[in-house]
Coordinates of N, CA and C in Angstrom, one line a residue:
M2 N 1.2 -1.3 -0.2 CA 0.3 0.1 -0.2 C 1.1 1.2 0.5
H3 N 0.8 1.9 -1.2 CA 1.6 3.1 -1.7 C 1.3 4.5 -0.6
E4 N -0.1 3.8 -0.4 CA -1.3 5.2 0.1 C -0.5 5.3 1.5
A5 N 0.4 4.2 2.1 CA 1.6 4.5 3.6 C 2.3 5.4 2.9
S6 N 3.1 5.3 2.0 CA 4.4 5.9 2.2 C 3.9 8.1 1.7
I7 N 2.8 7.8 1.4 CA 2.1 9.0 0.2 C 2.2 10.3 2.0
V8 N 1.5 9.0 3.0 CA -0.2 9.8 4.1 C 1.9 10.1 5.2
T9 N 2.7 9.3 5.9 CA 3.7 9.8 6.2 C 5.4 10.9 5.3
E10 N 5.2 10.7 4.9 CA 5.8 12.6 3.9 C 4.7 13.6 4.2
L11 N 2.9 13.4 2.9 CA 2.6 14.5 4.0 C 2.5 15.1 5.5
L12 N 2.6 14.0 6.3 CA 2.8 14.7 7.7 C 4.2 15.3 8.0
R13 N 5.4 14.6 7.7 CA 6.4 15.1 7.6 C 6.2 16.4 7.5
I14 N 5.7 17.1 5.5 CA 6.1 18.7 5.3 C 4.8 18.9 6.4
A15 N 3.3 18.8 6.5 CA 2.8 19.3 7.3 C 3.3 19.9 8.8
S16 N 4.0 19.3 8.9 CA 4.4 18.7 10.8 C 6.0 19.5 10.2
D17 N 6.8 19.7 9.4 CA 7.9 21.1 9.2 C 7.3 22.4 9.3
E18 N 6.5 22.1 8.0 CA 5.4 24.2 7.8 C 4.7 24.1 9.3
C19 N 4.2 23.6 9.9 CA 3.6 23.9 11.6 C 4.8 24.5 12.1
S20 N 5.6 23.4 12.6 CA 6.6 23.7 13.6 C 7.4 25.5 13.1
K21 N 8.2 25.3 11.5 CA 9.0 26.8 11.1 C 8.0 27.4 11.4
N22 N 6.4 27.8 11.6 CA 6.0 28.5 11.6 C 5.0 28.8 12.7
G23 N 5.8 28.4 13.9 CA 5.3 28.7 15.5 C 4.4 28.3 15.9
Y24 N 3.6 27.0 15.1 CA 2.4 26.8 15.9 C 2.9 25.0 15.8
T25 N 1.9 24.6 17.1 CA 1.9 23.3 18.1 C 1.2 22.1 17.4
K26 N 0.1 22.7 16.8 CA -0.6 21.5 16.6 C -1.8 21.8 15.2
I27 N -1.9 20.5 14.8 CA -2.3 20.1 13.0 C -4.4 20.4 13.3
D28 N -5.0 21.3 13.3 CA -6.1 20.1 13.0 C -6.6 20.0 11.7
S29 N -6.4 20.2 11.1 CA -7.0 19.9 9.8 C -5.5 19.9 8.5
I30 N -5.6 18.6 7.8 CA -5.0 18.6 6.5 C -6.2 18.6 4.8
K31 N -6.1 19.9 4.1 CA -6.6 19.7 3.2 C -5.6 18.9 2.3
V32 N -6.1 17.8 1.1 CA -5.2 17.2 0.3 C -6.2 17.6 -1.0
I33 N -6.0 18.1 -2.6 CA -6.4 17.5 -3.3 C -5.9 16.2 -4.5
V34 N -6.4 15.3 -4.6 CA -5.9 14.3 -5.2 C -6.3 13.7 -6.6
G35 N -5.6 13.5 -7.8 CA -6.0 13.3 -8.5 C -5.8 11.7 -9.2
R36 N -7.4 11.9 -10.4 CA -7.4 10.3 -9.8 C -6.7 9.3 -11.2
A37 N -6.2 10.1 -12.1 CA -4.7 9.0 -12.8 C -4.0 9.2 -12.1
T38 N -3.3 9.5 -10.5 CA -2.3 9.0 -9.1 C -3.2 8.0 -9.0
G39 N -4.1 6.9 -9.0 CA -4.3 5.5 -8.5 C -4.4 5.4 -7.3
V40 N -4.2 7.0 -6.3 CA -4.1 6.6 -4.7 C -5.6 6.1 -4.9
M41 N -5.6 5.2 -3.8 CA -7.2 5.1 -3.3 C -7.0 5.8 -1.8
T42 N -8.2 6.3 -1.8 CA -8.7 7.6 -1.3 C -9.0 6.9 0.1
D43 N -10.1 5.6 -0.3 CA -9.7 5.7 1.5 C -9.3 4.9 1.5
A44 N -8.1 3.9 1.3 CA -6.5 4.3 2.3 C -6.3 4.8 2.4
L45 N -5.4 6.1 1.4 CA -5.8 6.9 1.9 C -5.8 8.0 3.5
L46 N -7.4 7.7 3.7 CA -7.6 8.2 4.7 C -7.5 7.1 6.1
F47 N -7.3 5.8 5.4 CA -7.0 4.4 6.6 C -5.8 5.1 7.3
A48 N -4.6 5.4 5.8 CA -3.3 5.8 6.6 C -3.0 6.2 7.0
F49 N -3.4 8.3 7.4 CA -3.8 9.0 7.9 C -4.2 8.5 9.2
N50 N -5.3 8.3 9.3 CA -6.0 7.9 10.7 C -5.0 6.6 11.5
V51 N -4.5 5.9 11.0 CA -3.1 5.3 12.0 C -2.0 6.0 12.1
L52 N -1.5 6.7 11.5 CA 0.1 7.0 11.5 C -0.1 8.9 11.9
K53 N -1.6 9.1 12.0 CA -1.2 10.2 13.0 C -0.8 10.4 13.8
E54 N -1.0 9.4 14.0 CA -0.8 9.2 16.1 C 1.0 9.5 16.2
D55 N 1.1 9.8 17.1 CA 2.8 10.9 18.2 C 2.6 11.4 17.3
T56 N 2.4 12.2 16.3 CA 2.5 13.7 15.5 C 1.3 15.0 15.8
L57 N 1.8 15.5 15.1 CA 1.3 17.2 15.6 C -0.1 17.2 14.9
A58 N -0.2 16.3 13.9 CA -1.8 15.3 13.3 C -2.4 15.2 14.1
K59 N -2.1 14.1 15.7 CA -3.1 13.1 16.2 C -4.6 13.8 16.4
E60 N -3.9 14.7 16.6 CA -6.4 14.8 16.5 C -6.9 15.7 15.3
A61 N -6.1 16.0 14.1 CA -6.6 16.2 12.9 C -7.6 15.4 12.0
S62 N -8.1 15.9 11.3 CA -8.9 16.2 10.1 C -8.8 16.2 8.8
L63 N -8.2 14.9 8.1 CA -7.5 15.1 6.7 C -8.6 15.0 6.1
I64 N -9.1 15.8 5.1 CA -10.3 15.8 3.9 C -9.3 16.1 2.6
I65 N -10.1 15.5 1.8 CA -9.7 14.8 0.4 C -10.7 15.4 -0.7
E66 N -10.0 16.2 -1.6 CA -11.1 16.5 -2.6 C -10.6 15.3 -4.2
E67 N -10.9 15.1 -4.7 CA -11.0 14.6 -6.0 C -11.2 15.2 -7.3
I68 N -10.0 14.8 -7.7 CA -10.1 15.5 -8.8 C -10.5 14.7 -9.9
P69 N -11.2 15.2 -11.1 CA -11.1 13.9 -12.3 C -9.7 14.4 -13.3
V70 N -10.2 13.3 -13.7 CA -8.9 13.0 -15.4 C -10.3 13.9 -16.5
R71 N -8.4 15.2 -16.7 CA -9.1 16.3 -18.1 C -8.0 16.0 -19.3
G72 N -8.3 15.4 -20.4 CA -7.8 15.5 -21.0 C -7.8 16.3 -22.7
V73 N -7.3 16.1 -23.3 CA -7.9 16.6 -24.9 C -6.9 16.4 -26.0
C74 N -8.0 16.1 -27.0 CA -7.9 14.9 -27.4 C -6.7 16.1 -29.0
K75 N -5.6 15.8 -29.3 CA -4.0 15.7 -29.7 C -5.4 15.9 -31.4
D76 N -6.0 14.8 -32.3 CA -7.1 14.9 -33.7 C -7.7 16.0 -33.4
C77 N -9.3 15.0 -33.4 CA -10.0 16.5 -33.0 C -10.2 17.7 -32.1
G78 N -8.8 17.6 -31.0 CA -9.2 19.0 -30.3 C -10.2 19.1 -28.7
K79 N -10.9 18.1 -28.9 CA -12.2 19.0 -27.6 C -11.5 17.7 -26.6
E80 N -12.2 19.1 -25.9 CA -11.6 18.2 -24.0 C -12.7 17.5 -23.6
F81 N -12.0 16.8 -22.4 CA -12.5 15.7 -22.3 C -12.4 15.4 -20.5
E82 N -13.9 14.7 -19.7 CA -13.3 14.4 -18.5 C -13.6 13.3 -18.0
S83 N -13.0 13.0 -16.7 CA -13.5 10.8 -16.7 C -13.7 11.1 -15.7
N84 N -14.4 10.3 -14.8 CA -14.1 10.0 -13.6 C -14.3 8.3 -13.0
E85 N -13.6 7.7 -14.4 CA -13.8 6.0 -14.5 C -12.3 6.3 -13.0
N86 N -12.7 5.2 -12.8 CA -11.5 4.4 -12.0 C -11.2 3.5 -12.7
Y87 N -11.0 2.8 -13.6 CA -10.3 3.1 -14.7 C -9.8 2.7 -16.0
L88 N -9.0 4.0 -15.8 CA -8.5 4.9 -17.3 C -8.1 3.8 -18.0
I89 N -9.3 4.5 -19.6 CA -8.9 4.5 -20.6 C -8.6 5.5 -21.6
F90 N -7.6 5.7 -22.0 CA -6.5 7.2 -22.0 C -7.4 6.9 -23.6
E91 N -8.5 7.2 -23.8 CA -9.5 7.3 -25.5 C -10.6 8.9 -25.0
C92 N -10.0 9.3 -26.9 CA -11.6 10.7 -26.6 C -12.5 9.9 -27.2
P93 N -12.9 10.2 -25.9 CA -14.6 10.5 -25.6 C -15.8 11.0 -26.8
S94 N -15.0 11.6 -27.8 CA -15.4 11.8 -29.0 C -15.6 11.2 -30.1
C95 N -13.6 11.3 -30.1 CA -13.6 10.4 -31.8 C -12.9 8.5 -31.1
G96 N -12.5 9.0 -30.8 CA -12.4 7.0 -30.5 C -10.7 7.0 -30.5
S97 N -10.2 8.5 -30.8 CA -8.6 8.6 -31.3 C -8.1 8.2 -29.0
F98 N -6.9 7.4 -29.9 CA -6.5 7.5 -28.1 C -4.3 8.5 -28.5
S99 N -4.9 9.4 -29.1 CA -4.0 10.4 -28.9 C -4.5 11.4 -28.1
V100 N -4.1 11.3 -26.8 CA -4.5 12.3 -26.6 C -3.1 13.3 -24.8
N101 N -3.7 14.0 -24.3 CA -2.9 14.7 -23.5 C -3.4 14.9 -22.6
I102 N -3.1 14.2 -21.2 CA -3.6 14.9 -20.0 C -3.5 15.5 -19.7
I103 N -4.4 17.0 -19.2 CA -3.6 18.0 -18.7 C -4.2 18.9 -17.2
S104 N -5.0 17.6 -16.3 CA -5.4 17.4 -14.8 C -5.2 15.9 -14.4
G105 N -5.3 15.9 -12.8 CA -6.2 14.2 -13.0 C -4.9 13.7 -11.9
K106 N -3.0 14.4 -12.3 CA -1.9 13.7 -11.5 C -1.9 14.4 -10.4
E107 N -2.3 15.4 -9.9 CA -2.2 15.9 -8.5 C -2.3 15.1 -7.6
L108 N -1.2 15.9 -6.9 CA -1.8 15.0 -5.2 C -0.7 16.1 -4.5
N109 N -2.1 17.4 -4.1 CA -1.2 18.6 -3.6 C -1.6 18.8 -1.7
I110 N -1.4 18.9 -1.5 CA -1.3 20.3 -0.2 C -2.0 20.9 -0.3
T111 N -3.3 21.3 0.1 CA -3.4 23.4 -0.4 C -4.2 23.7 1.0
E112 N -4.5 23.0 2.3 CA -4.8 23.9 2.8 C -4.1 22.8 4.4
M113 N -4.1 24.0 5.4 CA -3.9 23.2 7.0 C -4.4 23.8 7.5
E114 N -5.5 24.4 9.2 CA -5.9 24.6 9.2 C -4.6 24.5 10.9
V115 N -4.2 25.2 11.3 CA -3.7 24.8 12.8 C -4.0 25.4 13.9
S116 N -2.6 25.9 14.9 CA -3.3 26.4 16.4 C -2.3 26.0 17.2
Q117 N -2.1 26.2 18.4 CA -1.1 26.7 19.4 C -1.3 26.1 20.2

């Protein structure tokens, strides 16, 4: 489960930023996760709840916003969006497999709520 290593790094980054700015507690962390990352959000949340113990985020909640895959077809130029779990990068308009993925690969911390 690579979600555990993602959460470990997420907690490290959040704790470092919190400490660097003089805060002692993380109340919540909001992340965006693109569907093309292959990250399972349920597993991410489970790993967070297990690994947050003994950190500044021990009482924190993890807020996950999933981002759909968006792409543009190189052949017909149409933009498309997909919320599928198993991605097939095929243009829904013309059936071409020549597409550019323009979003859905994100995995970022977007907000943190902290306190002293």
